[in-house]
């Protein structure tokens, strides 16, 4: 796929670029500011963008603001945000009910196979949220609504893995159950959370939102 990278650390930026080129992808831009990223995407839209949360000039939230702008102006472009630490507000802003988005801690990039898997999952319209991001979002959520209380412990485990962006196969592997068993659990979760049929990934993202928010309708 065609990928643009925005990361102010030259070492990390070039390392990611070389890794992706070795995997057969094309780097359309490798820049160190959010403004350069927006300009590059406007000229040559990629399939996916990898962007650091904090970038020059102020190192506050330039990267995530660029990511949100890209998701609005270029909805066909998938986005993965990298961060040194979990920033709950930014993570929650990226979860807007659509797929094609990820939020990973930079430490996870060293897990090359996991990083490449996350890139592919997001590019395919799914989500990839770091387990630590999910944990902190759960810690900050409001009181759960009645629908979440109807889920069994196993269904809650499945839903937490959905929130991370795991595929059915990934969930089955982690919970030591069959994929058909996972599919049954997911269908039951959708029913209990009153999520109407639609695009599979959208339903999964909406279920994750209901889980992380703990309140409100996922529809």
PDB file of C-alpha atoms in Angstrom:
ATOM      1  CA  UNK A   1       0.000   0.000   0.000  1.00  0.00           C
ATOM      2  CA  UNK A   2       0.964   3.689  -0.174  1.00  0.00           C
ATOM      3  CA  UNK A   3       1.928   5.050   3.240  1.00  0.00           C
ATOM      4  CA  UNK A   4       2.835   8.511   4.556  1.00  0.00           C
ATOM      5  CA  UNK A   5       4.830   8.891   7.787  1.00  0.00           C
ATOM      6  CA  UNK A   6       5.014  11.942  10.050  1.00  0.00           C
ATOM      7  CA  UNK A   7       7.446  11.552  12.953  1.00  0.00           C
ATOM      8  CA  UNK A   8       9.940  14.104  14.255  1.00  0.00           C
ATOM      9  CA  UNK A   9      12.400  11.440  15.434  1.00  0.00           C
ATOM     10  CA  UNK A  10      14.580  10.816  12.380  1.00  0.00           C
ATOM     11  CA  UNK A  11      15.676   7.422  13.692  1.00  0.00           C
ATOM     12  CA  UNK A  12      12.125   6.160  14.249  1.00  0.00           C
ATOM     13  CA  UNK A  13      10.809   7.702  11.029  1.00  0.00           C
ATOM     14  CA  UNK A  14      13.514   6.165   8.876  1.00  0.00           C
ATOM     15  CA  UNK A  15      13.312   2.867  10.718  1.00  0.00           C
ATOM     16  CA  UNK A  16       9.563   2.574  10.072  1.00  0.00           C
ATOM     17  CA  UNK A  17      10.031   3.621   6.452  1.00  0.00           C
ATOM     18  CA  UNK A  18      12.717   1.002   5.825  1.00  0.00           C
ATOM     19  CA  UNK A  19      10.611  -1.683   7.489  1.00  0.00           C
ATOM     20  CA  UNK A  20       7.589  -0.874   5.356  1.00  0.00           C
ATOM     21  CA  UNK A  21       9.581  -0.681   2.122  1.00  0.00           C
ATOM     22  CA  UNK A  22      11.067  -4.087   2.931  1.00  0.00           C
ATOM     23  CA  UNK A  23       7.502  -5.389   3.245  1.00  0.00           C
ATOM     24  CA  UNK A  24       6.688  -4.153  -0.246  1.00  0.00           C
ATOM     25  CA  UNK A  25       4.896  -0.903   0.624  1.00  0.00           C
ATOM     26  CA  UNK A  26       5.534   2.491  -0.985  1.00  0.00           C
ATOM     27  CA  UNK A  27       6.386   5.526   1.160  1.00  0.00           C
ATOM     28  CA  UNK A  28       4.699   8.580  -0.364  1.00  0.00           C
ATOM     29  CA  UNK A  29       6.056  10.993   2.273  1.00  0.00           C
ATOM     30  CA  UNK A  30       8.320  10.864   5.336  1.00  0.00           C
ATOM     31  CA  UNK A  31       8.170  14.216   7.132  1.00  0.00           C
ATOM     32  CA  UNK A  32       8.725  15.638  10.616  1.00  0.00           C
ATOM     33  CA  UNK A  33       5.856  18.140  11.007  1.00  0.00           C
ATOM     34  CA  UNK A  34       2.095  17.945  10.843  1.00  0.00           C
ATOM     35  CA  UNK A  35       1.918  20.798   8.323  1.00  0.00           C
ATOM     36  CA  UNK A  36       4.240  18.938   5.965  1.00  0.00           C
ATOM     37  CA  UNK A  37       2.059  15.845   6.345  1.00  0.00           C
ATOM     38  CA  UNK A  38      -1.132  17.681   5.381  1.00  0.00           C
ATOM     39  CA  UNK A  39       0.615  19.264   2.400  1.00  0.00           C
ATOM     40  CA  UNK A  40       1.981  15.904   1.259  1.00  0.00           C
ATOM     41  CA  UNK A  41      -1.399  14.183   1.549  1.00  0.00           C
ATOM     42  CA  UNK A  42      -3.123  16.959  -0.355  1.00  0.00           C
ATOM     43  CA  UNK A  43      -0.645  16.492  -3.193  1.00  0.00           C
ATOM     44  CA  UNK A  44      -0.402  12.693  -3.134  1.00  0.00           C
ATOM     45  CA  UNK A  45      -3.086  10.985  -1.027  1.00  0.00           C
ATOM     46  CA  UNK A  46      -1.816   7.700   0.466  1.00  0.00           C
ATOM     47  CA  UNK A  47      -3.774   4.655   1.606  1.00  0.00           C
ATOM     48  CA  UNK A  48      -2.599   5.001   5.197  1.00  0.00           C
ATOM     49  CA  UNK A  49      -0.909   7.592   7.414  1.00  0.00           C
ATOM     50  CA  UNK A  50       1.297   6.931  10.442  1.00  0.00           C
ATOM     51  CA  UNK A  51       1.637  10.042  12.598  1.00  0.00           C
ATOM     52  CA  UNK A  52       3.135  10.953  15.978  1.00  0.00           C
ATOM     53  CA  UNK A  53       0.801  12.636  18.489  1.00  0.00           C
ATOM     54  CA  UNK A  54       3.229  15.390  19.470  1.00  0.00           C
ATOM     55  CA  UNK A  55       5.222  17.152  16.782  1.00  0.00           C
ATOM     56  CA  UNK A  56       6.943  20.492  16.097  1.00  0.00           C
ATOM     57  CA  UNK A  57       6.618  23.331  16.704  1.00  0.00           C
ATOM     58  CA  UNK A  58       4.960  23.057  20.128  1.00  0.00           C
ATOM     59  CA  UNK A  59       4.977  19.298  20.774  1.00  0.00           C
ATOM     60  CA  UNK A  60       1.457  19.362  22.196  1.00  0.00           C
ATOM     61  CA  UNK A  61      -1.098  17.676  19.931  1.00  0.00           C
ATOM     62  CA  UNK A  62      -0.150  18.743  16.408  1.00  0.00           C
ATOM     63  CA  UNK A  63      -0.042  15.188  15.116  1.00  0.00           C
ATOM     64  CA  UNK A  64      -3.386  14.029  16.478  1.00  0.00           C
ATOM     65  CA  UNK A  65      -5.068  17.207  15.239  1.00  0.00           C
ATOM     66  CA  UNK A  66      -3.647  16.457  11.800  1.00  0.00           C
ATOM     67  CA  UNK A  67      -4.970  12.888  12.107  1.00  0.00           C
ATOM     68  CA  UNK A  68      -8.467  14.139  12.921  1.00  0.00           C
ATOM     69  CA  UNK A  69      -8.300  16.599  10.024  1.00  0.00           C
ATOM     70  CA  UNK A  70      -7.248  13.813   7.678  1.00  0.00           C
ATOM     71  CA  UNK A  71     -10.129  11.593   8.808  1.00  0.00           C
ATOM     72  CA  UNK A  72     -12.528  14.409   8.000  1.00  0.00           C
ATOM     73  CA  UNK A  73     -11.038  15.669   4.733  1.00  0.00           C
ATOM     74  CA  UNK A  74      -9.778  12.317   3.413  1.00  0.00           C
ATOM     75  CA  UNK A  75     -12.154   9.664   4.812  1.00  0.00           C
ATOM     76  CA  UNK A  76     -10.660   6.986   2.547  1.00  0.00           C
ATOM     77  CA  UNK A  77      -7.233   7.398   4.188  1.00  0.00           C
ATOM     78  CA  UNK A  78      -6.626   5.135   7.186  1.00  0.00           C
ATOM     79  CA  UNK A  79      -4.747   6.588  10.162  1.00  0.00           C
ATOM     80  CA  UNK A  80      -2.479   5.148  12.851  1.00  0.00           C
ATOM     81  CA  UNK A  81      -1.388   7.478  15.643  1.00  0.00           C
ATOM     82  CA  UNK A  82       1.783   6.749  17.607  1.00  0.00           C
ATOM     83  CA  UNK A  83       2.304   8.074  21.122  1.00  0.00           C
ATOM     84  CA  UNK A  84       4.937   7.829  23.820  1.00  0.00           C
ATOM     85  CA  UNK A  85       2.241   7.741  26.497  1.00  0.00           C
ATOM     86  CA  UNK A  86      -1.500   7.083  26.631  1.00  0.00           C
ATOM     87  CA  UNK A  87      -3.462  10.295  26.167  1.00  0.00           C
ATOM     88  CA  UNK A  88      -7.068   9.329  26.800  1.00  0.00           C
ATOM     89  CA  UNK A  89      -8.696  12.375  25.237  1.00  0.00           C
ATOM     90  CA  UNK A  90      -6.865  11.891  21.968  1.00  0.00           C
ATOM     91  CA  UNK A  91      -7.594   8.179  21.876  1.00  0.00           C
ATOM     92  CA  UNK A  92     -11.283   8.764  22.460  1.00  0.00           C
ATOM     93  CA  UNK A  93     -11.447  11.487  19.794  1.00  0.00           C
ATOM     94  CA  UNK A  94     -10.160   9.037  17.215  1.00  0.00           C
ATOM     95  CA  UNK A  95     -12.893   6.517  18.044  1.00  0.00           C
ATOM     96  CA  UNK A  96     -15.763   8.074  16.126  1.00  0.00           C
ATOM     97  CA  UNK A  97     -17.694   4.995  15.069  1.00  0.00           C
ATOM     98  CA  UNK A  98     -15.679   4.379  11.916  1.00  0.00           C
ATOM     99  CA  UNK A  99     -12.913   1.898  11.290  1.00  0.00           C
ATOM    100  CA  UNK A 100      -9.588   2.537   9.602  1.00  0.00           C
ATOM    101  CA  UNK A 101      -7.955   3.936  12.733  1.00  0.00           C
ATOM    102  CA  UNK A 102      -5.367   2.895  15.285  1.00  0.00           C
ATOM    103  CA  UNK A 103      -3.656   4.246  18.401  1.00  0.00           C
ATOM    104  CA  UNK A 104      -0.415   2.505  19.343  1.00  0.00           C
ATOM    105  CA  UNK A 105       2.252   3.184  21.925  1.00  0.00           C
ATOM    106  CA  UNK A 106       5.702   3.619  20.408  1.00  0.00           C
ATOM    107  CA  UNK A 107       7.079   0.793  22.522  1.00  0.00           C
ATOM    108  CA  UNK A 108       4.902  -1.601  20.502  1.00  0.00           C
ATOM    109  CA  UNK A 109       6.675  -0.720  17.249  1.00  0.00           C
ATOM    110  CA  UNK A 110       9.535  -2.983  18.333  1.00  0.00           C
ATOM    111  CA  UNK A 111       7.088  -5.891  18.014  1.00  0.00           C
ATOM    112  CA  UNK A 112       7.496  -5.916  14.249  1.00  0.00           C
ATOM    113  CA  UNK A 113       4.994  -8.651  13.450  1.00  0.00           C
ATOM    114  CA  UNK A 114       2.371  -7.078  15.703  1.00  0.00           C
ATOM    115  CA  UNK A 115       3.024  -3.635  14.221  1.00  0.00           C
ATOM    116  CA  UNK A 116       2.695  -4.907  10.648  1.00  0.00           C
ATOM    117  CA  UNK A 117      -0.466  -6.792  11.577  1.00  0.00           C
ATOM    118  CA  UNK A 118      -1.954  -3.605  13.070  1.00  0.00           C
ATOM    119  CA  UNK A 119      -1.117  -1.644   9.911  1.00  0.00           C
ATOM    120  CA  UNK A 120      -2.852  -4.200   7.711  1.00  0.00           C
ATOM    121  CA  UNK A 121      -5.886  -4.394   9.996  1.00  0.00           C
ATOM    122  CA  UNK A 122      -6.344  -0.624   9.982  1.00  0.00           C
ATOM    123  CA  UNK A 123      -5.794  -0.421   6.217  1.00  0.00           C
ATOM    124  CA  UNK A 124      -8.527  -3.041   5.797  1.00  0.00           C
ATOM    125  CA  UNK A 125     -10.977  -0.815   7.676  1.00  0.00           C
ATOM    126  CA  UNK A 126     -10.537  -2.232  11.150  1.00  0.00           C
ATOM    127  CA  UNK A 127      -9.088  -0.767  14.339  1.00  0.00           C
ATOM    128  CA  UNK A 128      -5.867  -1.289  16.283  1.00  0.00           C
ATOM    129  CA  UNK A 129      -5.837   0.145  19.784  1.00  0.00           C
ATOM    130  CA  UNK A 130      -3.006  -0.644  22.159  1.00  0.00           C
ATOM    131  CA  UNK A 131      -4.114  -2.826  25.125  1.00  0.00           C
ATOM    132  CA  UNK A 132      -2.779  -0.182  27.511  1.00  0.00           C
ATOM    133  CA  UNK A 133      -4.893   2.462  25.750  1.00  0.00           C
ATOM    134  CA  UNK A 134      -7.970   0.266  26.211  1.00  0.00           C
ATOM    135  CA  UNK A 135      -7.113  -0.308  29.877  1.00  0.00           C
ATOM    136  CA  UNK A 136      -6.871   3.407  30.607  1.00  0.00           C
ATOM    137  CA  UNK A 137     -10.016   4.246  28.661  1.00  0.00           C
ATOM    138  CA  UNK A 138     -11.860   1.620  30.687  1.00  0.00           C
ATOM    139  CA  UNK A 139     -10.494   3.074  33.916  1.00  0.00           C
ATOM    140  CA  UNK A 140     -11.841   6.503  32.940  1.00  0.00           C
ATOM    141  CA  UNK A 141     -15.286   5.470  31.681  1.00  0.00           C
ATOM    142  CA  UNK A 142     -18.539   6.453  33.314  1.00  0.00           C
ATOM    143  CA  UNK A 143     -20.946   4.035  34.939  1.00  0.00           C
ATOM    144  CA  UNK A 144     -21.914   1.235  32.517  1.00  0.00           C
ATOM    145  CA  UNK A 145     -25.446   1.097  31.187  1.00  0.00           C
ATOM    146  CA  UNK A 146     -27.833  -1.781  31.711  1.00  0.00           C
ATOM    147  CA  UNK A 147     -27.012  -3.453  28.408  1.00  0.00           C
ATOM    148  CA  UNK A 148     -23.373  -3.994  29.356  1.00  0.00           C
ATOM    149  CA  UNK A 149     -24.506  -5.573  32.599  1.00  0.00           C
ATOM    150  CA  UNK A 150     -26.286  -8.296  30.585  1.00  0.00           C
ATOM    151  CA  UNK A 151     -23.018  -9.532  29.075  1.00  0.00           C
ATOM    152  CA  UNK A 152     -21.428 -12.648  30.497  1.00  0.00           C
ATOM    153  CA  UNK A 153     -17.794 -12.604  31.641  1.00  0.00           C
ATOM    154  CA  UNK A 154     -16.763 -14.401  28.450  1.00  0.00           C
ATOM    155  CA  UNK A 155     -18.692 -11.916  26.296  1.00  0.00           C
ATOM    156  CA  UNK A 156     -16.983  -9.055  28.115  1.00  0.00           C
ATOM    157  CA  UNK A 157     -13.595 -10.651  27.407  1.00  0.00           C
ATOM    158  CA  UNK A 158     -14.509 -10.954  23.736  1.00  0.00           C
ATOM    159  CA  UNK A 159     -15.685  -7.341  23.656  1.00  0.00           C
ATOM    160  CA  UNK A 160     -12.477  -6.069  25.232  1.00  0.00           C
ATOM    161  CA  UNK A 161     -10.470  -7.826  22.518  1.00  0.00           C
ATOM    162  CA  UNK A 162     -12.791  -6.348  19.879  1.00  0.00           C
ATOM    163  CA  UNK A 163     -12.027  -2.924  21.359  1.00  0.00           C
ATOM    164  CA  UNK A 164      -8.316  -3.619  20.856  1.00  0.00           C
ATOM    165  CA  UNK A 165      -9.072  -4.404  17.223  1.00  0.00           C
ATOM    166  CA  UNK A 166      -8.444  -8.136  17.337  1.00  0.00           C
ATOM    167  CA  UNK A 167      -9.858 -10.277  14.545  1.00  0.00           C
ATOM    168  CA  UNK A 168     -12.056 -13.296  15.222  1.00  0.00           C
ATOM    169  CA  UNK A 169      -9.027 -15.520  14.714  1.00  0.00           C
ATOM    170  CA  UNK A 170      -6.989 -13.402  17.129  1.00  0.00           C
ATOM    171  CA  UNK A 171      -9.743 -13.525  19.750  1.00  0.00           C
ATOM    172  CA  UNK A 172     -10.086 -17.291  19.381  1.00  0.00           C
ATOM    173  CA  UNK A 173      -6.341 -17.732  19.859  1.00  0.00           C
ATOM    174  CA  UNK A 174      -6.215 -15.570  22.975  1.00  0.00           C
ATOM    175  CA  UNK A 175      -9.276 -17.111  24.625  1.00  0.00           C
ATOM    176  CA  UNK A 176      -8.538 -20.686  23.513  1.00  0.00           C
ATOM    177  CA  UNK A 177     -11.912 -21.131  21.828  1.00  0.00           C
ATOM    178  CA  UNK A 178     -13.012 -21.900  18.270  1.00  0.00           C
ATOM    179  CA  UNK A 179     -13.647 -19.151  15.725  1.00  0.00           C
ATOM    180  CA  UNK A 180     -17.242 -20.335  15.413  1.00  0.00           C
ATOM    181  CA  UNK A 181     -17.568 -19.895  19.172  1.00  0.00           C
ATOM    182  CA  UNK A 182     -16.192 -16.366  18.885  1.00  0.00           C
ATOM    183  CA  UNK A 183     -18.673 -15.568  16.102  1.00  0.00           C
ATOM    184  CA  UNK A 184     -21.558 -16.746  18.287  1.00  0.00           C
ATOM    185  CA  UNK A 185     -20.360 -14.584  21.174  1.00  0.00           C
ATOM    186  CA  UNK A 186     -20.038 -11.549  18.879  1.00  0.00           C
ATOM    187  CA  UNK A 187     -23.528 -11.995  17.455  1.00  0.00           C
ATOM    188  CA  UNK A 188     -24.905 -12.248  20.987  1.00  0.00           C
ATOM    189  CA  UNK A 189     -22.978  -9.090  21.971  1.00  0.00           C
ATOM    190  CA  UNK A 190     -24.433  -7.183  19.011  1.00  0.00           C
ATOM    191  CA  UNK A 191     -27.928  -8.316  19.998  1.00  0.00           C
ATOM    192  CA  UNK A 192     -27.533  -7.384  23.667  1.00  0.00           C
ATOM    193  CA  UNK A 193     -26.042  -3.978  22.787  1.00  0.00           C
ATOM    194  CA  UNK A 194     -28.827  -3.387  20.240  1.00  0.00           C
ATOM    195  CA  UNK A 195     -26.419  -2.781  17.369  1.00  0.00           C
ATOM    196  CA  UNK A 196     -28.310  -3.210  14.115  1.00  0.00           C
ATOM    197  CA  UNK A 197     -26.800  -5.132  11.192  1.00  0.00           C
ATOM    198  CA  UNK A 198     -24.519  -3.141   8.926  1.00  0.00           C
ATOM    199  CA  UNK A 199     -20.879  -3.102   7.916  1.00  0.00           C
ATOM    200  CA  UNK A 200     -19.104  -5.678  10.066  1.00  0.00           C
ATOM    201  CA  UNK A 201     -16.240  -3.406  11.120  1.00  0.00           C
ATOM    202  CA  UNK A 202     -18.626  -0.556  11.902  1.00  0.00           C
ATOM    203  CA  UNK A 203     -20.616  -2.837  14.189  1.00  0.00           C
ATOM    204  CA  UNK A 204     -17.409  -3.877  15.912  1.00  0.00           C
ATOM    205  CA  UNK A 205     -16.313  -0.263  16.392  1.00  0.00           C
ATOM    206  CA  UNK A 206     -19.732   0.694  17.740  1.00  0.00           C
ATOM    207  CA  UNK A 207     -19.612  -2.222  20.161  1.00  0.00           C
ATOM    208  CA  UNK A 208     -16.156  -1.085  21.285  1.00  0.00           C
ATOM    209  CA  UNK A 209     -17.470   2.448  21.818  1.00  0.00           C
ATOM    210  CA  UNK A 210     -20.332   1.163  23.970  1.00  0.00           C
ATOM    211  CA  UNK A 211     -17.826  -0.863  25.983  1.00  0.00           C
ATOM    212  CA  UNK A 212     -15.370   1.997  26.473  1.00  0.00           C
ATOM    213  CA  UNK A 213     -17.932   4.719  27.117  1.00  0.00           C
ATOM    214  CA  UNK A 214     -20.065   2.609  29.394  1.00  0.00           C
ATOM    215  CA  UNK A 215     -23.143   4.634  28.548  1.00  0.00           C
ATOM    216  CA  UNK A 216     -25.159   6.009  25.691  1.00  0.00           C
ATOM    217  CA  UNK A 217     -26.478   4.310  22.598  1.00  0.00           C
ATOM    218  CA  UNK A 218     -23.996   2.820  20.140  1.00  0.00           C
ATOM    219  CA  UNK A 219     -26.399   3.405  17.265  1.00  0.00           C
TER     220      UNK A 219
END
